[in-house]
């Protein structure tokens, strides 16, 4: 079966190079991997001590960031190596300051795995949440390198739990310890005879809780808000925006809106701006403007949404009308903000929990959106109660980092 897996990887490599001719995202995926070994050899010396973290994409990186920071504190003389599989993670965080080297992970071939590990020679390895690459894991096992899974999630439909997934189960033998998010993941691993497992919870709670300790002020957002009740829309997609624009254009409430779309391509930003009948300003146009005069602020840049949430009285988090579903709701939650989301959230434990606890409201059409917003705008007590539920939820679930660090 491992032979078949390796054959599939080789075929995928060939097909990706062809697809890269037609897809800018796949081109990033392919071209970004060409100089990896050259970069590694230029930045890592044979006598360097290194620790390697792998994240599939941006969400997993953010999930692992608190652990990376703690490891860096504990091992200040080690170089931190961070790899990404996806362009959506690498392109956003390639210039992060926590890692000494950030690159794409070469495709999971035996040759690549051997070459990568010979250059990086990590003393410890951390895989974040998922992505179990058999060739890398097999080579790490041969090298007897301590390897950890953090914030892991296991589900019955994964290959490990299929009759034909033997080569995948073999790869799990590499892990020194599994730090998983929930009881069901632990039970599934126990079924495979894995006793080196602990329920640590989700490190994202630690990360978002730590945001409160940082300076989240933004002068231009404060100027725009101007002590007016403000709804912050984060990571919105067109399906979200269609409903939101309808409410923005029709509402007579004294309320301001900040919209940070998931996609900030110029054409789509302009289309969104043109669809709004109230006074709109873009982040890229904000200079020399009296921002207090505007009703809607569209953020056509990246990297500041977390700080913007600190100014929210109500948050709408996008993605809930698509697949796999809603984006990160924990960032507004940590600021004690009530949250509105679309109907697709069942794959996300934190969203499901907050909907059940009534800190988060799920809507499925424009009428439900209008009702949810109007209720939160009009009722201070309800707004503050739901916000308190959200912030308490984050505080009650932090602590994963301590469990992980105490076990390493």
CSV table of C-alpha atoms in Angstrom, one decimal:
chain,number,residue,atom,x,y,z
A,1,UNK,CA,0.0,0.0,0.0
A,2,UNK,CA,2.9,2.4,0.7
A,3,UNK,CA,4.1,1.7,-2.9
A,4,UNK,CA,0.7,2.7,-4.2
A,5,UNK,CA,0.8,5.9,-2.0
A,6,UNK,CA,4.2,6.8,-3.3
A,7,UNK,CA,3.1,6.3,-6.9
A,8,UNK,CA,0.1,8.6,-6.3
A,9,UNK,CA,2.4,11.3,-4.9
A,10,UNK,CA,4.6,11.1,-8.0
A,11,UNK,CA,1.6,11.3,-10.3
A,12,UNK,CA,0.2,14.3,-8.3
A,13,UNK,CA,3.5,16.0,-8.6
A,14,UNK,CA,3.4,15.7,-12.3
A,15,UNK,CA,-0.2,16.9,-12.6
A,16,UNK,CA,0.4,19.8,-10.3
A,17,UNK,CA,3.1,21.1,-12.6
A,18,UNK,CA,0.7,21.0,-15.5
A,19,UNK,CA,-2.1,22.6,-13.4
A,20,UNK,CA,0.3,25.4,-12.3
A,21,UNK,CA,0.2,26.7,-15.9
A,22,UNK,CA,-3.5,27.6,-15.5
A,23,UNK,CA,-3.9,28.3,-11.8
A,24,UNK,CA,-2.1,31.1,-9.9
A,25,UNK,CA,-2.6,29.4,-6.6
A,26,UNK,CA,-1.2,26.1,-7.8
A,27,UNK,CA,1.6,28.0,-9.4
A,28,UNK,CA,2.5,29.3,-6.0
A,29,UNK,CA,2.3,25.8,-4.6
A,30,UNK,CA,4.7,24.5,-7.3
A,31,UNK,CA,7.1,27.4,-7.7
A,32,UNK,CA,7.4,28.0,-3.9
A,33,UNK,CA,8.8,24.5,-3.5
A,34,UNK,CA,11.6,24.8,-6.1
A,35,UNK,CA,14.2,26.6,-3.9
A,36,UNK,CA,13.4,24.9,-0.6
A,37,UNK,CA,16.6,22.8,-0.2
A,38,UNK,CA,18.7,25.7,-1.4
A,39,UNK,CA,17.1,28.0,1.3
A,40,UNK,CA,17.5,25.4,4.0
A,41,UNK,CA,21.2,24.8,3.2
A,42,UNK,CA,21.9,28.5,3.3
A,43,UNK,CA,20.2,29.1,6.6
A,44,UNK,CA,20.9,25.9,8.6
A,45,UNK,CA,24.5,24.8,9.4
A,46,UNK,CA,25.3,21.1,10.3
A,47,UNK,CA,26.1,22.1,13.9
A,48,UNK,CA,22.9,24.1,14.4
A,49,UNK,CA,20.4,22.8,16.9
A,50,UNK,CA,16.9,22.9,15.4
A,51,UNK,CA,13.3,22.2,16.2
A,52,UNK,CA,10.8,21.7,13.4
A,53,UNK,CA,7.1,22.6,13.4
A,54,UNK,CA,4.7,21.7,10.5
A,55,UNK,CA,1.4,23.4,9.8
A,56,UNK,CA,-0.9,22.6,6.9
A,57,UNK,CA,-2.1,26.1,6.5
A,58,UNK,CA,-2.7,29.4,8.3
A,59,UNK,CA,-5.2,28.1,10.8
A,60,UNK,CA,-2.9,25.4,12.0
A,61,UNK,CA,0.0,27.8,12.2
A,62,UNK,CA,-2.1,30.1,14.4
A,63,UNK,CA,-3.1,27.1,16.5
A,64,UNK,CA,0.5,26.1,17.0
A,65,UNK,CA,1.9,29.6,17.5
A,66,UNK,CA,1.6,29.6,21.3
A,67,UNK,CA,3.6,26.4,21.5
A,68,UNK,CA,6.2,27.7,19.1
A,69,UNK,CA,6.6,30.8,21.2
A,70,UNK,CA,7.0,28.7,24.4
A,71,UNK,CA,9.4,26.3,22.8
A,72,UNK,CA,11.5,29.2,21.6
A,73,UNK,CA,11.6,30.6,25.2
A,74,UNK,CA,12.6,27.2,26.6
A,75,UNK,CA,15.2,26.4,23.9
A,76,UNK,CA,16.6,29.9,23.0
A,77,UNK,CA,19.7,28.4,21.3
A,78,UNK,CA,17.8,26.3,18.8
A,79,UNK,CA,16.7,27.4,15.4
A,80,UNK,CA,12.9,27.2,14.8
A,81,UNK,CA,12.0,25.7,11.4
A,82,UNK,CA,8.4,26.2,10.3
A,83,UNK,CA,6.9,24.5,7.2
A,84,UNK,CA,3.6,24.9,5.4
A,85,UNK,CA,1.8,22.7,3.0
A,86,UNK,CA,-0.6,25.3,1.6
A,87,UNK,CA,0.1,28.6,-0.1
A,88,UNK,CA,-2.7,30.2,1.9
A,89,UNK,CA,-0.6,29.7,5.0
A,90,UNK,CA,2.9,30.2,3.6
A,91,UNK,CA,2.1,33.4,1.7
A,92,UNK,CA,0.5,35.1,4.7
A,93,UNK,CA,3.1,34.0,7.3
A,94,UNK,CA,6.3,33.5,5.3
A,95,UNK,CA,7.8,36.7,7.0
A,96,UNK,CA,6.8,35.7,10.6
A,97,UNK,CA,9.2,36.7,13.3
A,98,UNK,CA,8.9,33.6,15.5
A,99,UNK,CA,10.7,31.2,13.1
A,100,UNK,CA,14.3,31.3,12.0
A,101,UNK,CA,13.4,29.6,8.7
A,102,UNK,CA,9.9,29.3,7.1
A,103,UNK,CA,9.5,27.3,3.9
A,104,UNK,CA,7.0,25.1,2.1
A,105,UNK,CA,7.2,21.4,3.0
A,106,UNK,CA,8.6,19.4,0.0
A,107,UNK,CA,6.1,16.8,-1.3
A,108,UNK,CA,6.1,13.6,0.7
A,109,UNK,CA,8.4,11.4,-1.3
A,110,UNK,CA,11.0,9.2,0.4
A,111,UNK,CA,13.8,11.1,-1.4
A,112,UNK,CA,12.5,14.5,-0.3
A,113,UNK,CA,11.9,13.3,3.3
A,114,UNK,CA,15.5,12.0,3.6
A,115,UNK,CA,17.0,15.1,2.0
A,116,UNK,CA,14.9,17.5,4.1
A,117,UNK,CA,15.7,15.7,7.4
A,118,UNK,CA,19.4,15.5,6.6
A,119,UNK,CA,19.6,19.3,6.2
A,120,UNK,CA,17.2,20.2,9.1
A,121,UNK,CA,18.3,17.4,11.5
A,122,UNK,CA,15.7,18.4,14.1
A,123,UNK,CA,16.0,17.4,17.7
A,124,UNK,CA,12.2,17.6,18.1
A,125,UNK,CA,9.3,17.7,15.7
A,126,UNK,CA,5.8,19.0,16.1
A,127,UNK,CA,2.9,18.3,13.7
A,128,UNK,CA,0.0,20.7,14.3
A,129,UNK,CA,-3.6,19.2,14.4
A,130,UNK,CA,-3.2,16.9,11.4
A,131,UNK,CA,-1.3,16.1,8.2
A,132,UNK,CA,0.4,12.7,8.7
A,133,UNK,CA,2.9,12.3,5.9
A,134,UNK,CA,4.0,8.7,5.9
A,135,UNK,CA,7.5,9.1,4.3
A,136,UNK,CA,8.4,11.9,6.7
A,137,UNK,CA,7.1,10.0,9.7
A,138,UNK,CA,8.8,6.8,8.6
A,139,UNK,CA,12.2,8.6,8.3
A,140,UNK,CA,11.7,10.3,11.7
A,141,UNK,CA,11.0,7.0,13.3
A,142,UNK,CA,14.2,5.5,11.8
A,143,UNK,CA,16.1,8.5,13.2
A,144,UNK,CA,14.4,8.1,16.6
A,145,UNK,CA,13.5,11.8,16.6
A,146,UNK,CA,11.0,12.8,19.4
A,147,UNK,CA,7.9,13.7,17.4
A,148,UNK,CA,4.7,15.2,18.9
A,149,UNK,CA,1.2,15.9,17.6
A,150,UNK,CA,-0.4,19.0,19.2
A,151,UNK,CA,-4.1,19.9,19.1
A,152,UNK,CA,-4.8,16.7,17.3
A,153,UNK,CA,-8.2,15.7,16.0
A,154,UNK,CA,-9.1,12.1,15.0
A,155,UNK,CA,-12.3,11.0,13.3
A,156,UNK,CA,-13.7,7.5,12.5
A,157,UNK,CA,-13.6,8.2,8.7
A,158,UNK,CA,-9.9,8.7,8.7
A,159,UNK,CA,-7.6,6.2,6.9
A,160,UNK,CA,-6.1,5.0,10.2
A,161,UNK,CA,-9.3,3.3,11.1
A,162,UNK,CA,-10.0,1.6,7.8
A,163,UNK,CA,-9.0,-2.1,7.2
A,164,UNK,CA,-6.7,-1.0,4.3
A,165,UNK,CA,-5.0,1.8,6.3
A,166,UNK,CA,-2.2,-0.3,7.7
A,167,UNK,CA,0.7,1.8,6.3
A,168,UNK,CA,-1.0,4.9,7.7
A,169,UNK,CA,-1.3,3.3,11.1
A,170,UNK,CA,2.3,2.3,10.9
A,171,UNK,CA,3.2,6.0,10.5
A,172,UNK,CA,1.6,6.8,13.8
A,173,UNK,CA,4.2,4.7,15.6
A,174,UNK,CA,6.5,7.7,15.1
A,175,UNK,CA,4.8,9.9,17.6
A,176,UNK,CA,6.3,10.1,21.0
A,177,UNK,CA,3.1,11.7,22.3
A,178,UNK,CA,-0.3,12.7,21.0
A,179,UNK,CA,-1.9,15.8,22.5
A,180,UNK,CA,-5.5,15.7,21.3
A,181,UNK,CA,-8.4,18.1,21.6
A,182,UNK,CA,-11.1,15.8,22.9
A,183,UNK,CA,-12.2,12.5,24.4
A,184,UNK,CA,-13.4,11.0,21.2
A,185,UNK,CA,-9.9,11.4,19.6
A,186,UNK,CA,-8.3,9.8,22.6
A,187,UNK,CA,-10.7,6.8,22.4
A,188,UNK,CA,-10.0,6.3,18.7
A,189,UNK,CA,-6.3,6.2,19.4
A,190,UNK,CA,-6.8,3.8,22.3
A,191,UNK,CA,-8.6,1.5,19.9
A,192,UNK,CA,-5.3,1.4,17.9
A,193,UNK,CA,-3.4,0.5,21.1
A,194,UNK,CA,-1.9,4.0,21.5
A,195,UNK,CA,-1.7,4.9,25.2
A,196,UNK,CA,0.8,7.7,24.8
A,197,UNK,CA,-2.0,10.2,24.5
A,198,UNK,CA,-3.4,13.1,26.6
A,199,UNK,CA,-6.4,15.4,26.2
A,200,UNK,CA,-4.8,18.9,26.2
A,201,UNK,CA,-7.6,20.8,24.5
A,202,UNK,CA,-7.2,23.3,21.7
A,203,UNK,CA,-4.1,25.6,21.8
A,204,UNK,CA,-6.2,28.2,19.9
A,205,UNK,CA,-7.9,29.1,23.2
A,206,UNK,CA,-4.5,30.0,24.7
A,207,UNK,CA,-3.6,32.0,21.6
A,208,UNK,CA,-6.7,34.1,21.5
A,209,UNK,CA,-6.7,34.6,25.3
A,210,UNK,CA,-3.2,36.0,25.0
A,211,UNK,CA,-4.4,38.6,22.5
A,212,UNK,CA,-6.0,40.5,25.4
A,213,UNK,CA,-2.5,41.1,26.8
A,214,UNK,CA,-1.4,42.9,23.6
A,215,UNK,CA,-1.9,46.4,22.4
A,216,UNK,CA,-4.9,46.2,20.1
A,217,UNK,CA,-5.4,49.9,19.5
A,218,UNK,CA,-5.9,51.3,16.0
A,219,UNK,CA,-6.3,55.0,15.8
A,220,UNK,CA,-8.1,55.0,12.4
A,221,UNK,CA,-10.6,52.5,13.7
A,222,UNK,CA,-11.2,54.5,16.8
A,223,UNK,CA,-11.7,57.6,14.6
A,224,UNK,CA,-14.2,55.8,12.4
A,225,UNK,CA,-16.1,54.2,15.3
A,226,UNK,CA,-16.5,57.6,17.0
A,227,UNK,CA,-18.3,56.1,20.0
A,228,UNK,CA,-21.0,54.6,17.7
A,229,UNK,CA,-22.2,51.0,18.0
A,230,UNK,CA,-20.2,49.0,15.5
A,231,UNK,CA,-20.7,45.7,13.8
A,232,UNK,CA,-17.5,44.1,12.6
A,233,UNK,CA,-17.7,41.6,9.7
A,234,UNK,CA,-14.7,39.3,9.5
A,235,UNK,CA,-13.6,37.0,6.7
A,236,UNK,CA,-16.8,37.5,4.7
A,237,UNK,CA,-17.5,35.7,1.4
A,238,UNK,CA,-20.0,36.9,-1.3
A,239,UNK,CA,-22.8,34.8,0.1
A,240,UNK,CA,-22.3,36.5,3.5
A,241,UNK,CA,-22.0,39.9,1.9
A,242,UNK,CA,-25.2,39.6,-0.1
A,243,UNK,CA,-27.2,39.3,3.1
A,244,UNK,CA,-25.1,41.9,4.9
A,245,UNK,CA,-25.4,44.6,2.2
A,246,UNK,CA,-29.2,44.1,2.2
A,247,UNK,CA,-29.3,44.9,5.9
A,248,UNK,CA,-26.8,47.8,5.7
A,249,UNK,CA,-28.7,49.5,2.9
A,250,UNK,CA,-32.1,49.1,4.6
A,251,UNK,CA,-31.4,49.6,8.3
A,252,UNK,CA,-32.3,52.9,10.0
A,253,UNK,CA,-30.4,52.1,13.2
A,254,UNK,CA,-27.5,54.3,14.2
A,255,UNK,CA,-24.8,51.8,13.7
A,256,UNK,CA,-21.5,51.5,11.8
A,257,UNK,CA,-20.1,48.6,9.9
A,258,UNK,CA,-16.5,47.4,9.4
A,259,UNK,CA,-16.1,44.7,6.7
A,260,UNK,CA,-12.9,42.7,6.3
A,261,UNK,CA,-13.6,40.4,3.3
A,262,UNK,CA,-11.8,37.0,3.0
A,263,UNK,CA,-10.8,37.9,-0.5
A,264,UNK,CA,-9.3,41.4,-1.0
A,265,UNK,CA,-8.9,41.4,-4.8
A,266,UNK,CA,-9.5,44.9,-6.2
A,267,UNK,CA,-12.4,44.0,-8.5
A,268,UNK,CA,-14.4,42.3,-5.8
A,269,UNK,CA,-13.7,45.0,-3.2
A,270,UNK,CA,-14.9,47.6,-5.7
A,271,UNK,CA,-18.0,45.6,-6.4
A,272,UNK,CA,-18.8,45.3,-2.7
A,273,UNK,CA,-18.3,49.1,-2.3
A,274,UNK,CA,-20.6,49.9,-5.2
A,275,UNK,CA,-23.3,47.7,-3.8
A,276,UNK,CA,-23.6,49.7,-0.6
A,277,UNK,CA,-25.8,52.8,-0.7
A,278,UNK,CA,-24.4,54.4,2.5
A,279,UNK,CA,-21.1,56.3,2.8
A,280,UNK,CA,-18.2,53.9,2.3
A,281,UNK,CA,-14.5,54.3,2.7
A,282,UNK,CA,-11.8,51.7,1.9
A,283,UNK,CA,-8.7,51.2,4.1
A,284,UNK,CA,-6.6,52.0,1.0
A,285,UNK,CA,-8.4,55.3,0.7
A,286,UNK,CA,-8.5,56.4,4.4
A,287,UNK,CA,-5.7,59.0,4.3
A,288,UNK,CA,-6.7,62.6,4.7
A,289,UNK,CA,-10.3,61.6,5.3
A,290,UNK,CA,-12.6,62.4,8.2
A,291,UNK,CA,-13.4,58.7,9.0
A,292,UNK,CA,-16.1,59.7,11.4
A,293,UNK,CA,-18.2,60.9,8.5
A,294,UNK,CA,-18.5,57.4,7.0
A,295,UNK,CA,-21.0,54.6,7.8
A,296,UNK,CA,-19.0,51.6,6.3
A,297,UNK,CA,-15.3,50.9,6.5
A,298,UNK,CA,-14.0,48.2,4.1
A,299,UNK,CA,-10.7,46.7,5.1
A,300,UNK,CA,-8.9,45.9,1.8
A,301,UNK,CA,-5.7,44.7,3.6
A,302,UNK,CA,-4.7,41.8,5.8
A,303,UNK,CA,-3.3,41.3,9.2
A,304,UNK,CA,-5.3,43.7,11.3
A,305,UNK,CA,-8.7,41.9,11.7
A,306,UNK,CA,-7.9,40.6,15.2
A,307,UNK,CA,-7.3,44.1,16.5
A,308,UNK,CA,-10.4,45.4,14.7
A,309,UNK,CA,-12.5,42.9,16.7
A,310,UNK,CA,-11.5,44.7,19.9
A,311,UNK,CA,-13.7,47.6,18.7
A,312,UNK,CA,-16.7,45.5,17.8
A,313,UNK,CA,-20.0,45.6,19.7
A,314,UNK,CA,-21.3,42.8,17.5
A,315,UNK,CA,-19.4,40.5,15.2
A,316,UNK,CA,-20.4,38.6,12.1
A,317,UNK,CA,-17.9,35.9,11.1
A,318,UNK,CA,-18.1,34.8,7.5
A,319,UNK,CA,-17.8,31.4,5.8
A,320,UNK,CA,-20.9,29.9,7.3
A,321,UNK,CA,-22.7,29.7,3.9
A,322,UNK,CA,-19.8,27.7,2.3
A,323,UNK,CA,-17.9,24.5,2.8
A,324,UNK,CA,-16.4,23.5,5.1
A,325,UNK,CA,-18.0,26.4,7.0
A,326,UNK,CA,-17.5,29.3,9.3
A,327,UNK,CA,-14.1,30.9,9.9
A,328,UNK,CA,-12.5,31.6,13.3
A,329,UNK,CA,-15.0,32.8,15.9
A,330,UNK,CA,-12.6,32.6,18.8
A,331,UNK,CA,-10.9,36.0,18.0
A,332,UNK,CA,-14.1,38.0,18.5
A,333,UNK,CA,-15.2,35.7,21.3
A,334,UNK,CA,-12.1,36.5,23.4
A,335,UNK,CA,-13.0,40.2,23.4
A,336,UNK,CA,-16.5,39.4,24.8
A,337,UNK,CA,-18.3,40.1,21.6
A,338,UNK,CA,-21.6,38.4,20.6
A,339,UNK,CA,-21.3,36.6,17.3
A,340,UNK,CA,-23.6,36.0,14.3
A,341,UNK,CA,-22.7,33.2,11.8
A,342,UNK,CA,-24.2,31.3,8.9
A,343,UNK,CA,-25.7,27.8,9.1
A,344,UNK,CA,-22.6,25.7,8.3
A,345,UNK,CA,-20.7,25.4,11.5
A,346,UNK,CA,-21.2,21.7,12.6
A,347,UNK,CA,-17.5,20.8,11.7
A,348,UNK,CA,-16.2,23.3,14.3
A,349,UNK,CA,-16.5,22.3,17.9
A,350,UNK,CA,-16.1,25.8,19.3
A,351,UNK,CA,-18.9,27.2,17.0
A,352,UNK,CA,-21.2,24.4,17.9
A,353,UNK,CA,-20.6,24.9,21.6
A,354,UNK,CA,-21.1,28.6,21.5
A,355,UNK,CA,-24.3,28.3,19.5
A,356,UNK,CA,-25.6,25.8,22.1
A,357,UNK,CA,-24.6,28.2,24.9
A,358,UNK,CA,-26.4,31.0,23.0
A,359,UNK,CA,-23.3,33.3,22.9
A,360,UNK,CA,-23.3,32.8,19.1
A,361,UNK,CA,-26.4,33.1,16.8
A,362,UNK,CA,-26.7,31.1,13.7
A,363,UNK,CA,-28.8,32.5,10.8
A,364,UNK,CA,-29.8,31.0,7.4
A,365,UNK,CA,-31.3,33.9,5.5
A,366,UNK,CA,-31.5,37.7,5.3
A,367,UNK,CA,-34.6,37.8,7.5
A,368,UNK,CA,-32.9,35.9,10.3
A,369,UNK,CA,-29.8,38.1,9.9
A,370,UNK,CA,-32.0,41.2,10.2
A,371,UNK,CA,-33.7,39.8,13.3
A,372,UNK,CA,-30.4,38.8,15.0
A,373,UNK,CA,-28.8,42.2,14.3
A,374,UNK,CA,-31.8,44.2,15.3
A,375,UNK,CA,-32.2,42.3,18.6
A,376,UNK,CA,-28.5,42.7,19.5
A,377,UNK,CA,-28.5,46.4,18.5
A,378,UNK,CA,-31.7,47.2,20.5
A,379,UNK,CA,-30.9,45.2,23.7
A,380,UNK,CA,-27.8,46.2,25.6
A,381,UNK,CA,-28.4,43.5,28.2
A,382,UNK,CA,-28.8,40.7,25.7
A,383,UNK,CA,-25.7,41.9,23.8
A,384,UNK,CA,-23.6,42.0,26.9
A,385,UNK,CA,-24.8,38.7,28.2
A,386,UNK,CA,-24.0,36.9,24.9
A,387,UNK,CA,-20.6,38.6,24.8
A,388,UNK,CA,-19.9,37.5,28.4
A,389,UNK,CA,-20.8,33.9,27.4
A,390,UNK,CA,-18.2,34.1,24.6
A,391,UNK,CA,-15.4,35.5,26.7
A,392,UNK,CA,-16.0,33.1,29.5
A,393,UNK,CA,-16.0,30.2,27.1
A,394,UNK,CA,-12.5,31.2,25.9
A,395,UNK,CA,-11.1,31.6,29.4
A,396,UNK,CA,-12.5,28.3,30.6
A,397,UNK,CA,-10.9,26.4,27.8
A,398,UNK,CA,-7.4,27.7,27.8
A,399,UNK,CA,-4.6,25.7,29.4
A,400,UNK,CA,-3.5,23.4,26.5
A,401,UNK,CA,0.0,24.9,26.4
A,402,UNK,CA,0.7,24.1,30.0
A,403,UNK,CA,-0.3,20.5,29.5
A,404,UNK,CA,1.9,20.2,26.5
A,405,UNK,CA,4.9,22.0,27.9
A,406,UNK,CA,4.8,20.0,31.1
A,407,UNK,CA,5.0,16.8,29.2
A,408,UNK,CA,7.8,17.6,26.8
